[in-house]
């Protein structure tokens, strides 16, 4: 079984982002970039399936700037076999991205695609579901556990109020939630080995996908700031304030 | 052109998230229609018909829609899409699952997690876990929208729309429901609760959460947790409040032993009143709290229970 894992390079999750003064977006100059945390979980799951002998090849793809090579290298150091960089400096929207990934899937013919459930920059939570739609595949989103069952895939999903298990026909799209696994740190020998693994360079034009942006970003602003309140001295004072000042109990 | 709101429900009751989302959807242009798809859910359609501003309810009652699986739901909605410029749904795990599939099948964009409707084509939404707000305009003939319910007031239930039963579409047949494990609780659901009491890593163990439950029971509150508490295995993931968990905006949010990581603040900073109890006075949670108490939670929480008792709770 072959698994394709799309990954995204995003602002590191520990960075406190700043909105540009001209309100055109978030300042990405000189900011630490990393692999989207949910994508790391997706890679980890694919590599575990390979280590278990279920998967035979793990291919990682990223659509983004030249620097996304580093993100692909990280995935290769975690254990993926080879990479594909679809180079573009344009900001991708989920639908356009899903169309490019559809092209990659048609070329690579994987049996399963595992993605992160969302990227922590745009917080869209759309790409995996859109790719499933375009391919006509089944989808198991927000997965906390997956297991192959003959020709089908059981996916346990994180849903509001608990967990749901569904059975999917293969090929399938899986999107990873937090509890699917805990991604490994790449070891130094594996980082060195990853440097020798191949990365194919492609362009958006190679997939004849209409990935042009369709949305107009009018502006990006700071959220309203919440003022710090007061420090109370005792529980007694706290309850008094909640009852008589805030009126919430 | 009209707006179609896909209702979130459990086949028995319309969810509070749908009641709130109806307020947002009513601002998206044209007549507002509500789709209730499920199994044995006629009662839900009658509830939806009472939502203020709704012109018509469509009822698709068929076994394949019982669990709102993405594949049959999107096949159904795509078949209905012709008369609508906007297709909307609450940003619940169901809506987040099926809506992008619908959008891609219709070759239209989706605007996720809308927190304000500026006009029928222009929306505000949080990005970077709420650390920035994006204003986005769509000029396509059709669009999909998921609505963050906590950002909108509940619609009044004074309407009396008609209910039209519609037929089921062909089930794509690539997915089936196996089982579910829902957390059983007599307490209100996190995202709809008026009061939320959450515990963090400072709770030290899952065995200490009953302390918070006692407070929660006095206040009619839901119990939540930070990601750190979930990662440490104290409580299940569906307790999680934050960027990667649930977004809540109750009247009162009590954070106990929670330091206030950016990722947690993203899930609760729109609460009306925030209380923080933490022994570390430098904890970032105090920067957003209306009332902070610097104290050891293991003495403060039992004391709080007692004090609440004294005021008749």
XYZ file of C-alpha atoms in Angstrom:
562
model
C 0.000 0.000 0.000
C 1.253 3.434 -0.941
C 0.496 6.474 1.210
C 0.683 10.117 0.159
C 1.056 12.769 2.859
C 0.661 16.442 1.927
C 2.431 18.784 4.376
C 2.431 22.539 4.894
C 5.115 24.950 6.044
C 3.608 27.404 8.530
C 4.633 29.858 11.231
C 5.933 27.807 14.162
C 3.176 27.220 16.689
C 5.195 28.835 19.482
C 5.553 32.138 17.652
C 3.342 35.017 18.734
C 2.326 36.416 15.365
C 2.060 40.113 14.500
C -0.418 41.689 12.148
C 1.177 44.021 9.582
C 0.457 47.706 10.271
C -1.013 48.118 6.757
C -3.524 45.338 7.552
C -2.592 43.267 4.489
C -1.772 40.160 6.471
C 0.458 38.638 9.118
C 4.144 39.581 9.214
C 6.132 36.529 8.094
C 9.520 38.259 7.729
C 12.219 36.670 9.915
C 9.685 34.476 11.683
C 10.516 30.868 12.568
C 8.701 28.477 10.230
C 8.006 24.789 10.891
C 5.917 21.913 9.669
C 2.246 22.359 10.607
C 1.789 20.247 13.783
C -1.158 18.280 12.376
C 0.940 17.429 9.299
C 3.614 15.980 11.605
C 0.968 13.676 13.054
C -0.051 12.651 9.521
C 3.546 11.806 8.597
C 4.022 9.871 11.840
C 0.933 7.773 11.142
C 2.081 6.944 7.617
C 5.569 6.013 8.823
C 4.093 3.782 11.545
C 1.978 1.989 8.932
C 5.147 1.436 6.952
C 7.049 0.161 9.990
C 4.166 -2.218 10.695
C 4.557 -3.593 7.172
C 1.162 -2.277 6.064
C 2.467 0.500 3.845
C 5.175 -0.059 1.264
C 5.968 3.540 0.382
C 5.360 6.939 1.977
C 5.511 9.917 -0.374
C 5.369 13.442 0.998
C 4.247 16.451 -1.038
C 4.254 20.141 -0.256
C 2.816 22.962 -2.343
C 4.646 26.149 -1.499
C 7.799 28.244 -1.802
C 11.289 26.831 -2.352
C 11.817 26.856 1.432
C 9.079 24.213 1.782
C 11.921 21.841 0.808
C 13.004 22.090 4.460
C 9.555 20.924 5.562
C 9.772 18.001 3.147
C 13.250 17.163 4.501
C 11.812 17.072 8.004
C 9.221 14.554 6.840
C 11.932 12.497 5.108
C 13.963 12.524 8.330
C 10.916 11.192 10.166
C 10.863 8.259 7.748
C 9.053 9.183 4.529
C 10.714 7.732 1.413
C 10.682 10.594 -1.081
C 9.318 14.055 -1.607
C 7.585 16.202 -4.189
C 7.742 19.986 -4.060
C 5.131 21.774 -6.151
C 6.870 25.116 -6.183
C 4.757 28.286 -6.022
C 5.121 31.636 -4.301
C 1.380 32.269 -4.473
C -0.801 32.033 -1.410
C -2.913 28.888 -1.878
C -6.595 28.627 -1.053
C -7.878 25.195 0.065
C -9.876 24.499 -3.119
C -6.965 25.382 -5.416
C -4.634 23.312 -3.262
C -7.019 20.343 -3.363
C -7.059 20.580 -7.184
C -3.261 20.438 -7.341
C -3.208 17.521 -4.884
C -5.764 15.723 -7.036
C -3.235 15.954 -9.874
C -0.525 14.553 -7.613
C -2.809 11.676 -6.556
C -3.605 10.827 -10.183
C 0.096 10.677 -10.948
C 1.228 8.852 -7.800
C -1.825 6.589 -7.395
C -1.657 6.139 -3.609
C -4.156 3.923 -1.770
C -4.541 6.389 1.040
C -3.861 10.075 1.617
C -3.275 11.233 5.195
C -3.365 14.963 5.904
C -3.435 17.149 9.003
C -6.982 18.197 9.852
C -6.087 21.865 9.526
C -3.158 24.207 9.153
C -2.615 26.481 12.117
C -2.182 29.602 9.976
C -5.418 29.825 7.982
C -7.336 27.472 10.315
C -9.541 26.484 7.359
C -9.941 22.746 7.967
C -10.969 22.125 4.336
C -8.225 20.647 2.156
C -8.607 16.955 3.014
C -12.375 16.973 2.645
C -12.126 18.883 -0.653
C -9.556 16.439 -2.010
C -11.848 13.536 -1.060
C -14.713 15.250 -2.925
C -12.672 15.884 -6.077
C -11.442 12.277 -6.145
C -14.811 10.788 -5.180
C -13.065 8.996 -2.277
C -14.391 8.341 1.210
C -13.193 10.573 4.045
C -12.324 9.945 7.685
C -11.723 13.336 9.246
C -10.381 14.235 12.726
C -9.022 10.708 13.159
C -7.796 9.544 16.561
C -7.293 5.951 15.462
C -7.191 4.120 12.146
C -7.025 0.421 11.393
C -7.177 -1.560 8.181
C -9.869 -4.190 8.091
C -9.500 -6.240 4.911
C -10.403 -3.969 2.025
C -11.789 -1.256 4.227
C -10.514 1.207 6.758
C -11.941 1.762 10.229
C -11.518 5.322 11.409
C -12.292 6.501 14.934
C -13.092 10.202 14.816
C -13.060 12.963 17.420
C -16.569 14.400 17.329
C -18.426 16.884 19.541
C -19.355 14.921 22.641
C -17.111 11.904 22.127
C -15.825 9.458 19.534
C -17.364 7.968 16.413
C -16.120 4.988 14.434
C -16.858 4.684 10.724
C -15.927 2.130 8.087
C -14.603 3.475 4.803
C -14.150 1.919 1.388
C -10.589 2.286 0.081
C -9.000 4.350 -1.336
C -9.632 6.835 1.436
C -8.668 10.243 2.752
C -7.789 10.512 6.441
C -7.278 13.766 8.316
C -5.299 13.593 11.537
C -6.435 14.954 14.880
C -4.197 15.453 17.907
C -4.581 12.093 19.577
C -3.847 9.970 16.515
C -0.243 9.643 17.705
C 2.677 11.531 19.159
C 5.124 12.387 16.372
C 8.746 11.365 16.819
C 11.737 13.652 16.745
C 14.009 12.862 13.843
C 17.342 11.418 14.975
C 20.599 12.863 13.704
C 21.456 9.785 11.573
C 17.986 9.968 10.033
C 18.394 13.688 9.348
C 21.659 12.883 7.529
C 20.006 10.046 5.617
C 17.124 12.315 4.633
C 19.542 14.591 2.781
C 20.083 11.827 0.253
C 16.416 11.058 -0.301
C 15.041 12.412 -3.588
C 12.752 15.455 -3.864
C 11.066 15.962 -7.246
C 10.489 19.555 -8.225
C 7.249 20.391 -9.970
C 5.231 23.460 -10.784
C 1.509 24.136 -10.515
C 1.363 24.120 -14.333
C 2.433 20.441 -14.326
C -0.968 19.539 -12.915
C -3.093 21.806 -15.149
C -5.151 22.706 -12.083
C -7.015 25.984 -11.751
C -5.508 27.089 -8.456
C -5.913 30.850 -8.911
C -7.099 32.616 -5.754
C -10.793 33.427 -5.697
C -11.207 35.194 -2.384
C -10.445 38.827 -1.704
C -8.737 39.438 1.628
C -10.121 42.867 2.491
C -7.958 43.257 5.588
C -6.344 41.453 8.484
C -6.604 43.101 11.881
C -5.640 42.512 15.495
C -8.358 40.917 17.595
C -9.912 43.138 20.259
C -7.626 43.257 23.282
C -8.994 42.012 26.557
C -8.040 44.203 29.503
C -6.686 42.496 32.587
C -9.035 42.818 35.554
C -8.311 42.817 39.253
C -6.644 40.430 41.651
C -8.881 39.443 44.536
C -7.436 38.572 47.937
C -9.710 35.711 48.949
C -12.293 33.236 47.751
C -14.852 35.110 49.807
C -14.107 38.321 47.897
C -14.207 36.428 44.589
C -17.687 35.064 45.232
C -18.851 38.505 46.378
C -17.563 40.126 43.151
C -19.104 37.440 40.945
C -22.448 37.827 42.673
C -22.673 41.547 43.279
C -20.372 43.178 40.722
C -20.418 40.901 37.677
C -23.834 39.401 38.400
C -22.929 36.060 36.820
C -23.794 33.702 39.683
C -30.600 34.223 -4.363
C -31.396 32.386 -1.163
C -29.472 30.950 1.743
C -29.639 27.323 2.878
C -28.741 26.553 6.489
C -27.982 22.884 7.174
C -29.238 22.127 10.694
C -27.129 20.433 13.351
C -29.198 18.065 15.495
C -29.288 14.631 17.103
C -32.519 13.545 15.373
C -34.461 14.580 18.478
C -33.566 18.191 19.165
C -32.296 21.078 17.133
C -28.903 22.098 18.528
C -28.364 25.447 20.187
C -25.584 25.977 17.635
C -28.200 25.902 14.855
C -30.423 28.376 16.704
C -27.468 30.764 16.922
C -26.286 30.086 13.371
C -29.762 31.006 12.094
C -29.080 34.569 13.269
C -25.946 34.673 11.122
C -27.520 32.905 8.132
C -30.445 35.354 8.102
C -27.921 38.088 7.214
C -26.496 36.219 4.220
C -29.098 37.278 1.641
C -32.391 36.125 0.122
C -34.847 33.821 1.816
C -33.491 31.613 4.560
C -34.283 27.911 4.183
C -33.237 25.253 6.692
C -32.361 21.687 5.720
C -33.027 19.080 8.396
C -31.451 15.819 7.226
C -31.538 12.837 9.536
C -33.521 9.748 10.480
C -36.789 10.032 12.385
C -36.165 13.745 12.708
C -39.562 15.267 11.832
C -39.723 16.821 15.311
C -36.466 18.649 14.615
C -37.959 20.080 11.415
C -40.923 21.398 13.413
C -38.492 23.060 15.821
C -36.525 24.583 12.935
C -39.761 25.966 11.476
C -40.091 28.171 14.548
C -36.725 29.874 14.010
C -37.266 33.552 13.386
C -36.465 34.565 9.795
C -36.820 31.093 8.289
C -39.052 30.975 5.180
C -39.055 27.214 4.616
C -37.781 23.987 6.150
C -36.695 21.053 3.985
C -36.914 17.670 5.679
C -34.864 14.762 4.333
C -35.752 11.835 6.570
C -33.787 8.739 5.627
C -31.601 6.220 7.459
C -28.488 7.232 5.491
C -28.560 10.720 7.044
C -28.847 9.606 10.657
C -25.191 10.249 11.538
C -24.568 13.057 9.044
C -21.774 11.166 7.297
C -20.038 13.424 4.807
C -20.572 11.355 1.664
C -24.401 11.004 1.741
C -24.858 14.504 3.216
C -22.868 16.131 0.437
C -24.681 14.140 -2.261
C -27.989 15.382 -0.845
C -26.981 19.036 -0.548
C -25.338 19.187 -3.978
C -28.654 18.063 -5.434
C -30.435 20.942 -3.675
C -27.836 23.605 -4.364
C -29.311 25.195 -7.496
C -31.480 27.813 -5.852
C -28.934 28.961 -3.294
C -26.115 31.496 -3.366
C -24.998 30.560 0.131
C -24.942 27.211 1.889
C -24.190 27.525 5.590
C -23.932 25.319 8.661
C -22.628 25.590 12.222
C -18.875 24.946 12.532
C -19.437 21.779 14.575
C -17.425 18.626 13.919
C -20.269 17.529 11.609
C -20.323 20.781 9.667
C -16.538 20.911 9.439
C -16.623 17.374 8.085
C -19.235 17.613 5.326
C -19.165 21.289 4.285
C -15.790 21.382 2.464
C -16.877 18.255 0.567
C -20.027 20.074 -0.542
C -18.014 23.167 -1.509
C -15.548 21.210 -3.640
C -18.326 19.254 -5.384
C -19.941 22.603 -6.257
C -16.541 24.067 -7.215
C -17.009 26.942 -4.809
C -14.955 28.391 -1.972
C -15.680 27.885 1.689
C -15.348 30.535 4.370
C -14.708 28.700 7.654
C -15.660 29.737 11.182
C -17.405 33.013 10.372
C -17.690 35.271 13.432
C -19.346 38.310 11.785
C -21.421 38.860 8.648
C -20.600 42.326 7.254
C -22.782 41.880 4.169
C -24.035 38.920 2.123
C -20.563 38.449 0.600
C -18.193 39.777 3.255
C -17.286 38.008 6.459
C -14.953 38.164 9.416
C -13.205 35.033 10.617
C -10.365 34.288 13.034
C -7.030 33.026 11.696
C -3.911 31.967 13.610
C -6.087 30.644 16.443
C -7.839 33.960 16.863
C -4.627 35.986 17.050
C -5.706 37.816 13.891
C -9.070 38.537 12.314
C -9.433 38.251 8.562
C -12.077 40.140 6.598
C -12.778 38.202 3.415
C -15.025 38.944 0.440
C -16.353 36.325 -1.978
C -17.447 37.332 -5.459
C -18.405 33.861 -6.700
C -22.022 33.021 -7.550
C -22.015 30.331 -4.862
C -20.270 29.909 -1.554
C -20.135 27.628 1.452
C -19.918 29.064 4.949
C -19.407 27.521 8.366
C -20.570 29.671 11.261
C -18.996 29.895 14.719
C -22.177 29.779 16.822
C -20.703 31.396 19.946
C -20.261 34.636 17.983
C -24.019 35.067 17.432
C -27.086 35.516 19.615
C -29.783 32.848 19.511
C -32.583 33.455 16.991
C -36.047 33.975 18.464
C -38.445 31.037 18.188
C -41.445 33.021 17.003
C -41.584 31.872 13.371
C -43.963 29.469 11.685
C -42.421 28.315 8.411
C -43.763 25.385 6.409
C -41.993 22.025 6.294
C -41.478 20.349 2.889
C -40.456 16.708 2.899
C -37.877 15.989 0.190
C -36.614 12.694 -1.166
C -33.281 11.118 -0.377
C -30.466 11.112 -2.919
C -28.413 8.064 -3.881
C -25.977 7.106 -1.141
C -22.439 7.077 -2.599
C -22.001 3.946 -0.463
C -18.342 4.398 0.450
C -18.814 4.992 4.169
C -20.840 3.493 6.963
C -21.397 4.214 10.621
C -20.029 1.583 12.996
C -20.367 2.909 16.539
C -20.038 5.888 18.777
C -18.981 6.507 22.336
C -20.478 9.679 23.682
C -19.316 11.087 26.979
C -22.271 10.712 29.317
C -22.901 13.689 31.495
C -25.802 15.359 33.240
C -23.996 18.638 32.868
C -24.615 21.006 29.964
C -22.647 20.602 26.729
C -19.407 22.633 26.745
C -20.075 24.844 23.759
C -23.589 25.778 24.883
C -23.017 26.129 28.649
C -23.585 29.485 30.384
C -20.816 28.685 32.876
C -17.669 26.635 32.231
C -15.206 25.414 34.868
C -11.924 24.229 33.336
C -8.881 22.559 34.823
C -5.309 22.577 33.572
C -2.046 20.853 34.276
C -2.163 22.309 37.803
C -4.893 19.775 38.626
C -2.045 17.205 38.744
C -4.279 14.200 38.051
C -7.636 13.186 36.619
C -8.579 12.065 40.117
C -8.724 15.692 41.186
C -11.316 16.691 38.564
C -14.283 15.738 40.805
C -13.315 18.859 42.793
C -14.196 20.932 39.754
C -17.305 18.873 39.076
C -18.657 19.822 42.505
C -18.221 23.505 41.653
C -19.719 22.897 38.226
C -22.793 21.242 39.734
C -23.379 24.210 42.017
C -23.168 26.615 39.061
C -24.960 24.493 36.466
C -21.688 24.540 34.566
C -19.921 22.358 32.027
C -16.441 21.033 32.834
C -13.594 21.720 30.422
C -9.838 21.349 30.359
C -6.728 22.778 28.777
C -4.802 20.868 26.154
C -2.058 20.267 28.723
C -4.555 18.445 30.962
C -5.813 16.388 28.016
C -2.283 15.563 26.832
C -1.417 14.487 30.374
C -4.336 12.053 30.219
C -6.351 13.653 33.067
C -9.555 13.873 31.001
C -10.799 12.876 27.518
C -10.128 15.048 24.490
C -13.722 16.240 24.191
C -13.113 18.300 27.358
C -10.511 20.331 25.530
C -11.026 24.090 25.235
C -8.653 25.869 22.881
C -7.358 26.286 19.358
C -7.321 22.565 18.759
C -10.371 21.818 20.902
C -13.653 23.589 21.482
C -14.300 27.297 21.333
C -16.529 28.503 24.145
C -17.908 31.915 25.086
C -19.944 31.467 28.280
C -21.142 34.158 30.681
C -18.610 32.927 33.223
C -15.401 30.973 32.608
C -13.441 29.733 35.602
C -9.886 28.611 34.767
C -8.330 26.516 37.520
C -4.643 25.630 37.404
C -4.430 26.798 33.795
C -1.394 28.898 32.870
C -3.065 30.454 29.823
C -1.092 29.312 26.770
C -2.021 31.146 23.546
C -3.658 27.990 22.316
C -5.991 27.844 25.340
C -6.829 31.558 25.278
C -7.936 31.135 21.659
C -10.741 28.901 22.871
C -12.132 31.001 25.730
C -11.129 34.640 25.503
C -14.544 35.727 24.241
C -16.153 34.643 27.525
C -18.016 37.471 29.239
C -16.370 37.125 32.658
C -13.147 35.191 33.188
C -11.935 34.005 36.599
C -8.436 32.574 37.029
C -7.229 30.594 40.021
C -3.510 29.858 39.844
C -0.680 29.828 42.347
C 1.732 31.381 39.842
C 1.028 35.107 39.840
C 3.039 35.462 36.612
C 0.736 33.069 34.711
C -0.464 34.668 31.440
C -4.057 33.691 32.263
C -4.146 36.658 34.677
C -3.686 39.029 31.737
C -7.116 38.134 30.383
C -8.901 37.404 33.669
C -11.462 39.823 35.074
C -10.914 38.345 38.506
C -7.678 36.651 39.446
C -7.002 34.719 42.616
C -3.381 33.834 43.340
C -3.762 30.735 45.467
C -3.122 27.018 45.669
C -6.101 25.506 43.900
C -6.224 22.584 46.308
C -7.232 24.946 49.101
C -9.049 27.546 46.982
C -11.402 25.171 45.155
C -12.872 23.464 48.259
C -13.193 26.928 49.792
C -14.996 28.130 46.687
C -17.420 25.238 46.980
C -18.115 26.235 50.575
C -18.504 29.948 49.775
C -20.887 29.184 46.927
C -22.906 27.151 49.408
C -23.061 30.161 51.701
C -24.643 32.302 48.979
C -27.292 29.671 48.429
C -25.797 27.715 45.537
